[in-house]
Amino acid sequence: MFAIIAPGQGSQTPGMLAGWLRDPVRAERVRAWSEAADVDLVHLGTRASAAEIARTEHTQPLLVAQGLLAHEELAPVAAERAVVVAGHSVGELTAAVYAGVLAPADAVRLAAVRGRAMAAACAEVPTSMAAVVGGEESEVLARIAELGLTAATFNGPGQMVAAGLAEDLAKLAAAPPPEATVKPLQVAGAFHTPYMEPARRTFAAAAAATPFQRPHGLLLSNADGEVLATAELIRGRLVDQVVRPVRWDLCLLSLARLEPELTVSLPPAKTLSNILRRRHPELAVLPVGSVRDIGKVHARLGATADAAVRKEGAVHAGV
């Protein structure tokens, strides 16, 4: 078994598609996705500024497109071997493609709908998010609840994100939980909270009109880290995720239980690779940062497959 993990908002960088689009086939693919999503992904991924790509309506389809640029090369490997996939927040749309649930163009289009809807919801009320690092989890959660905030993202022990009204987040920063540090995040609003309900409704309508297939691998849910087995369950979880916390910590626990021989971290790969290495250093992870890294994935998976065949042959030979 090998694993594929896909990043979410916050991992984007200016020019992130430039190296990939030197290949005319990939460039044409991105132009087709741009048309499907009604957003210029070529511009956003090559020439746009950090401020421009940080806008929620731009970030989300851009990240999904980036993660899918390796799909044509990795999909055959995923079809031949046992694979477990997981995506962080909007990265679940990317993961759904690698699990055979969504077509790439549909995933990018849904990410664009999701991003525009969430940006519109953010404009209704002044909300935001803040990272809470350190402290006892029970005390951190108690302080967040005391201020009427929501624990919106769980990345692992000592790594949580609080979300809610901007004025309440300011109170959290001014009086953080014991032994915890609060760092405001540069985001448009309180993602993964009830403030995103208008966006959830818009995204639900778009998802209802999109074909979903039964997964051919193990797709882990952000809601609880459990495997999702049916198309309708995946559709419902993707919609509800807009207003529910991201339990990436539980996805990583499930990943550790499954013990994949290699975890491939899709681009932009740095954030999730670092979280996985800190949380489960026993798991081998290969970040895909460029086109060249796809060859490394094939080489690593080929080497482990050859080792497995040799081991099986030795067992049958009584060695």
Short mmCIF file of C-alpha atoms in Angstrom, two decimals:
data_model
loop_
_atom_site.label_atom_id
_atom_site.label_comp_id
_atom_site.label_asym_id
_atom_site.label_seq_id
_atom_site.Cartn_x
_atom_site.Cartn_y
_atom_site.Cartn_z
CA MET A 1 0.00 0.00 0.00
CA PHE A 2 1.05 3.57 -0.61
CA ALA A 3 -0.64 6.82 0.39
CA ILE A 4 -1.33 10.14 -1.31
CA ILE A 5 -2.00 13.33 0.68
CA ALA A 6 -3.19 16.63 -0.82
CA PRO A 7 -2.71 20.09 0.73
CA GLY A 8 -5.24 22.78 1.56
CA GLN A 9 -5.37 26.55 1.71
CA GLY A 10 -2.31 28.30 3.06
CA SER A 11 0.28 26.20 1.20
CA GLN A 12 0.16 28.26 -2.02
CA THR A 13 3.15 30.26 -3.29
CA PRO A 14 3.55 32.66 -6.23
CA GLY A 15 4.60 30.98 -9.48
CA MET A 16 3.68 27.53 -8.20
CA LEU A 17 2.61 26.22 -11.62
CA ALA A 18 5.41 27.75 -13.68
CA GLY A 19 7.71 24.74 -13.78
CA TRP A 20 4.86 22.36 -14.52
CA LEU A 21 3.46 24.38 -17.40
CA ARG A 22 6.65 24.17 -19.44
CA ASP A 23 5.18 20.88 -20.62
CA PRO A 24 2.63 21.77 -23.35
CA VAL A 25 0.39 18.83 -22.47
CA ARG A 26 0.06 19.98 -18.86
CA ALA A 27 -0.38 23.58 -19.99
CA GLU A 28 -3.27 22.58 -22.22
CA ARG A 29 -4.79 20.59 -19.36
CA VAL A 30 -4.69 23.65 -17.08
CA ARG A 31 -6.24 25.84 -19.78
CA ALA A 32 -9.12 23.35 -20.05
CA TRP A 33 -9.56 23.38 -16.27
CA SER A 34 -9.52 27.19 -16.32
CA GLU A 35 -12.41 27.18 -18.74
CA ALA A 36 -14.34 24.65 -16.65
CA ALA A 37 -13.76 26.64 -13.46
CA ASP A 38 -14.17 30.12 -15.03
CA VAL A 39 -10.85 31.29 -13.56
CA ASP A 40 -7.47 31.93 -15.23
CA LEU A 41 -5.33 29.29 -13.54
CA VAL A 42 -2.40 29.88 -15.89
CA HIS A 43 -2.15 33.52 -14.79
CA LEU A 44 -2.69 32.66 -11.13
CA GLY A 45 -0.08 29.92 -11.18
CA THR A 46 2.64 31.83 -13.02
CA ARG A 47 2.36 35.63 -12.84
CA ALA A 48 -0.07 36.48 -10.04
CA SER A 49 1.17 38.07 -6.82
CA ALA A 50 1.02 36.48 -3.38
CA ALA A 51 -1.90 38.75 -2.49
CA GLU A 52 -3.83 37.75 -5.59
CA ILE A 53 -3.46 34.00 -5.07
CA ALA A 54 -4.26 34.36 -1.36
CA ARG A 55 -7.83 35.34 -2.24
CA THR A 56 -10.03 32.39 -1.32
CA GLU A 57 -11.79 32.29 -4.69
CA HIS A 58 -8.37 31.95 -6.37
CA THR A 59 -6.51 29.80 -3.87
CA GLN A 60 -8.88 26.86 -3.83
CA PRO A 61 -9.07 25.98 -7.55
CA LEU A 62 -5.36 26.78 -7.93
CA LEU A 63 -4.37 24.31 -5.20
CA VAL A 64 -6.58 21.56 -6.59
CA ALA A 65 -5.18 22.12 -10.09
CA GLN A 66 -1.61 21.98 -8.75
CA GLY A 67 -2.24 18.68 -6.97
CA LEU A 68 -3.81 17.16 -10.07
CA LEU A 69 -0.90 17.94 -12.41
CA ALA A 70 0.69 14.66 -11.30
CA HIS A 71 -2.54 12.69 -11.70
CA GLU A 72 -1.93 11.35 -15.22
CA GLU A 73 1.38 9.84 -14.10
CA LEU A 74 0.30 8.57 -10.68
CA ALA A 75 -3.20 7.32 -11.55
CA PRO A 76 -1.94 4.10 -13.24
CA VAL A 77 0.17 3.31 -10.18
CA ALA A 78 -2.81 3.93 -7.91
CA ALA A 79 -4.96 1.64 -10.06
CA GLU A 80 -2.43 -1.21 -9.81
CA ARG A 81 -1.70 -1.03 -6.08
CA ALA A 82 -3.60 -0.59 -2.84
CA VAL A 83 -3.77 3.13 -2.18
CA VAL A 84 -5.07 5.33 0.64
CA VAL A 85 -5.74 8.99 -0.08
CA ALA A 86 -6.52 11.99 2.12
CA GLY A 87 -6.77 15.72 1.53
CA HIS A 88 -6.62 18.65 3.92
CA SER A 89 -9.75 20.85 3.59
CA VAL A 90 -10.14 21.73 -0.11
CA GLY A 91 -7.47 19.08 -0.72
CA GLU A 92 -10.22 16.50 -0.22
CA LEU A 93 -11.40 17.36 -3.74
CA THR A 94 -7.92 16.55 -5.03
CA ALA A 95 -7.89 13.32 -3.02
CA ALA A 96 -11.29 12.36 -4.44
CA VAL A 97 -9.82 12.42 -7.95
CA TYR A 98 -6.95 10.10 -6.97
CA ALA A 99 -9.54 7.77 -5.42
CA GLY A 100 -11.47 7.67 -8.69
CA VAL A 101 -14.48 9.53 -7.26
CA LEU A 102 -14.31 12.74 -9.33
CA ALA A 103 -13.04 13.68 -12.77
CA PRO A 104 -10.18 16.22 -12.61
CA ALA A 105 -12.09 19.00 -14.39
CA ASP A 106 -15.08 18.50 -12.06
CA ALA A 107 -12.84 18.71 -8.99
CA VAL A 108 -11.25 21.99 -10.15
CA ARG A 109 -14.68 23.41 -11.04
CA LEU A 110 -16.11 22.44 -7.63
CA ALA A 111 -13.09 24.00 -5.92
CA ALA A 112 -13.82 27.25 -7.78
CA VAL A 113 -17.49 27.17 -6.75
CA ARG A 114 -16.47 26.43 -3.17
CA GLY A 115 -13.88 29.21 -3.11
CA ARG A 116 -16.22 31.86 -4.52
CA ALA A 117 -19.02 30.83 -2.16
CA MET A 118 -16.75 30.88 0.88
CA ALA A 119 -15.33 34.27 -0.11
CA ALA A 120 -18.88 35.63 -0.35
CA ALA A 121 -19.76 34.19 3.07
CA CYS A 122 -16.64 35.78 4.56
CA ALA A 123 -17.82 39.19 3.34
CA GLU A 124 -21.04 38.98 5.36
CA VAL A 125 -19.51 39.08 8.86
CA PRO A 126 -16.00 40.14 10.03
CA THR A 127 -14.53 36.75 10.97
CA SER A 128 -11.07 35.22 10.82
CA MET A 129 -8.85 32.41 12.13
CA ALA A 130 -5.83 32.08 14.41
CA ALA A 131 -3.32 29.29 15.01
CA VAL A 132 -3.05 28.12 18.60
CA VAL A 133 0.27 26.39 19.23
CA GLY A 134 1.10 24.58 22.47
CA GLY A 135 -0.87 24.30 25.68
CA GLU A 136 -2.95 21.42 27.02
CA GLU A 137 -5.66 20.51 24.53
CA SER A 138 -8.42 20.53 27.14
CA GLU A 139 -7.44 24.03 28.30
CA VAL A 140 -7.12 25.31 24.75
CA LEU A 141 -10.55 23.96 23.81
CA ALA A 142 -12.08 25.40 27.00
CA ARG A 143 -10.69 28.88 26.26
CA ILE A 144 -11.86 28.73 22.63
CA ALA A 145 -15.36 27.74 23.74
CA GLU A 146 -15.39 30.38 26.47
CA LEU A 147 -14.95 33.09 23.84
CA GLY A 148 -17.62 31.67 21.55
CA LEU A 149 -15.04 30.54 19.00
CA THR A 150 -14.76 27.23 17.14
CA ALA A 151 -11.82 24.83 16.99
CA ALA A 152 -11.87 24.66 13.19
CA THR A 153 -8.73 22.67 12.40
CA PHE A 154 -6.84 19.99 14.33
CA ASN A 155 -3.45 19.33 12.74
CA GLY A 156 -2.03 17.32 15.65
CA PRO A 157 -1.06 17.69 19.31
CA GLY A 158 -0.35 21.33 20.06
CA GLN A 159 -1.44 22.47 16.60
CA MET A 160 -4.97 23.84 16.42
CA VAL A 161 -6.75 26.64 14.58
CA ALA A 162 -9.49 28.70 16.21
CA ALA A 163 -12.08 30.54 14.13
CA GLY A 164 -14.89 33.00 14.70
CA LEU A 165 -15.58 36.70 15.10
CA ALA A 166 -12.48 38.86 14.65
CA GLU A 167 -13.13 40.66 17.95
CA ASP A 168 -13.23 37.36 19.85
CA LEU A 169 -10.02 36.19 18.21
CA ALA A 170 -8.39 39.41 19.40
CA LYS A 171 -9.44 38.49 22.94
CA LEU A 172 -7.90 35.04 22.49
CA ALA A 173 -4.62 36.57 21.35
CA ALA A 174 -4.64 39.02 24.27
CA ALA A 175 -5.29 36.27 26.85
CA PRO A 176 -4.24 32.91 25.37
CA PRO A 177 -4.59 29.55 27.12
CA PRO A 178 -1.73 28.63 29.51
CA GLU A 179 1.54 27.81 27.71
CA ALA A 180 -0.05 28.46 24.31
CA THR A 181 0.81 31.00 21.61
CA VAL A 182 -1.84 32.55 19.38
CA LYS A 183 -0.91 33.69 15.88
CA PRO A 184 -3.53 35.44 13.70
CA LEU A 185 -3.81 33.96 10.21
CA GLN A 186 -4.13 36.00 7.03
CA VAL A 187 -7.39 34.44 5.82
CA ALA A 188 -10.66 35.89 4.60
CA GLY A 189 -12.86 34.49 7.35
CA ALA A 190 -13.88 31.68 9.68
CA PHE A 191 -13.65 28.61 7.47
CA HIS A 192 -15.10 25.31 8.72
CA THR A 193 -17.55 27.00 11.08
CA PRO A 194 -21.31 27.76 10.93
CA TYR A 195 -20.41 31.17 9.46
CA MET A 196 -19.86 29.29 6.19
CA GLU A 197 -23.45 27.99 5.99
CA PRO A 198 -24.34 30.13 2.93
CA ALA A 199 -21.30 28.68 1.17
CA ARG A 200 -22.29 25.15 2.16
CA ARG A 201 -25.69 25.58 0.49
CA THR A 202 -24.13 26.90 -2.72
CA PHE A 203 -21.54 24.15 -2.80
CA ALA A 204 -24.18 21.50 -2.06
CA ALA A 205 -26.13 22.51 -5.18
CA ALA A 206 -23.00 22.28 -7.35
CA ALA A 207 -22.00 18.92 -5.85
CA ALA A 208 -25.52 17.54 -6.39
CA ALA A 209 -25.20 18.26 -10.12
CA THR A 210 -21.75 16.60 -10.39
CA PRO A 211 -21.14 12.88 -11.05
CA PHE A 212 -19.52 11.06 -8.13
CA GLN A 213 -18.20 7.48 -8.45
CA ARG A 214 -17.51 4.78 -5.88
CA PRO A 215 -13.86 5.03 -4.73
CA HIS A 216 -11.40 2.40 -5.91
CA GLY A 217 -9.05 3.05 -2.99
CA LEU A 218 -9.35 4.07 0.65
CA LEU A 219 -10.47 7.69 0.96
CA LEU A 220 -10.12 9.14 4.47
CA SER A 221 -12.60 11.75 5.70
CA ASN A 222 -11.62 15.05 7.33
CA ALA A 223 -14.59 14.64 9.66
CA ASP A 224 -13.24 11.66 11.61
CA GLY A 225 -10.35 10.07 9.72
CA GLU A 226 -12.51 7.09 8.73
CA VAL A 227 -12.73 5.46 5.30
CA LEU A 228 -15.58 6.58 3.05
CA ALA A 229 -16.95 3.75 0.92
CA THR A 230 -19.80 5.18 -1.19
CA ALA A 231 -20.19 8.02 -3.66
CA GLU A 232 -23.14 9.56 -1.82
CA LEU A 233 -21.38 9.48 1.54
CA ILE A 234 -18.35 11.21 0.01
CA ARG A 235 -20.55 13.86 -1.61
CA GLY A 236 -22.26 14.56 1.71
CA ARG A 237 -19.01 14.74 3.66
CA LEU A 238 -17.42 17.12 1.15
CA VAL A 239 -20.42 19.43 1.44
CA ASP A 240 -20.60 19.30 5.25
CA GLN A 241 -16.85 19.85 5.52
CA VAL A 242 -17.41 23.51 4.59
CA VAL A 243 -18.97 24.11 8.03
CA ARG A 244 -17.31 21.32 10.05
CA PRO A 245 -13.85 21.17 11.66
CA VAL A 246 -10.97 19.56 9.78
CA ARG A 247 -9.69 16.61 11.81
CA TRP A 248 -6.39 16.15 10.04
CA ASP A 249 -5.00 14.66 13.25
CA LEU A 250 -7.45 11.77 12.92
CA CYS A 251 -6.58 11.30 9.23
CA LEU A 252 -2.93 10.96 10.23
CA LEU A 253 -3.79 8.45 12.94
CA SER A 254 -5.64 6.33 10.38
CA LEU A 255 -2.69 6.66 8.02
CA ALA A 256 -0.32 5.45 10.73
CA ARG A 257 -2.55 2.44 11.46
CA LEU A 258 -2.55 1.50 7.77
CA GLU A 259 1.27 1.75 7.62
CA PRO A 260 1.75 2.64 3.93
CA GLU A 261 5.19 1.81 2.56
CA LEU A 262 5.38 5.35 1.16
CA THR A 263 3.30 8.51 1.49
CA VAL A 264 3.37 10.80 -1.53
CA SER A 265 2.74 14.42 -0.59
CA LEU A 266 1.25 16.26 -3.56
CA PRO A 267 2.34 19.80 -4.43
CA PRO A 268 2.59 22.24 -2.79
CA ALA A 269 4.05 19.54 -0.56
CA LYS A 270 6.01 21.26 2.20
CA THR A 271 3.28 21.93 4.79
CA LEU A 272 1.71 18.48 4.94
CA SER A 273 5.07 16.72 4.62
CA ASN A 274 6.37 18.57 7.68
CA ILE A 275 3.23 17.86 9.72
CA LEU A 276 3.40 14.16 8.87
CA ARG A 277 7.10 13.90 9.69
CA ARG A 278 6.60 15.55 13.08
CA ARG A 279 3.56 13.49 13.95
CA HIS A 280 4.62 10.10 12.56
CA PRO A 281 8.37 10.04 11.87
CA GLU A 282 8.17 6.29 11.30
CA LEU A 283 6.29 6.83 8.02
CA ALA A 284 8.28 7.38 4.84
CA VAL A 285 7.14 10.49 2.97
CA LEU A 286 8.17 11.75 -0.47
CA PRO A 287 7.22 15.39 -1.22
CA VAL A 288 6.44 16.11 -4.86
CA GLY A 289 7.79 19.58 -5.48
CA SER A 290 8.53 19.40 -9.19
CA VAL A 291 7.94 17.29 -12.28
CA ARG A 292 11.20 15.44 -11.63
CA ASP A 293 9.87 14.15 -8.32
CA ILE A 294 7.23 12.07 -10.11
CA GLY A 295 10.05 9.86 -11.39
CA LYS A 296 11.28 9.47 -7.82
CA VAL A 297 7.84 8.24 -6.78
CA HIS A 298 7.85 5.58 -9.50
CA ALA A 299 11.39 4.55 -8.56
CA ARG A 300 10.58 4.26 -4.85
CA LEU A 301 7.38 2.32 -5.43
CA GLY A 302 9.12 0.09 -7.98
CA ALA A 303 11.91 -0.67 -5.51
CA THR A 304 9.47 -1.59 -2.73
CA ALA A 305 7.46 -3.76 -5.13
CA ASP A 306 10.62 -5.62 -6.19
CA ALA A 307 11.57 -6.12 -2.54
CA ALA A 308 8.12 -7.54 -1.79
CA VAL A 309 8.38 -9.98 -4.70
CA ARG A 310 11.84 -11.15 -3.54
CA LYS A 311 10.53 -11.60 0.01
CA GLU A 312 7.54 -13.61 -1.18
CA GLY A 313 9.79 -15.77 -3.34
CA ALA A 314 12.08 -16.44 -0.40
CA VAL A 315 9.10 -17.50 1.74
CA HIS A 316 7.89 -19.95 -0.91
CA ALA A 317 11.40 -21.32 -1.25
CA GLY A 318 11.56 -21.95 2.46
CA VAL A 319 14.37 -19.45 3.04
#
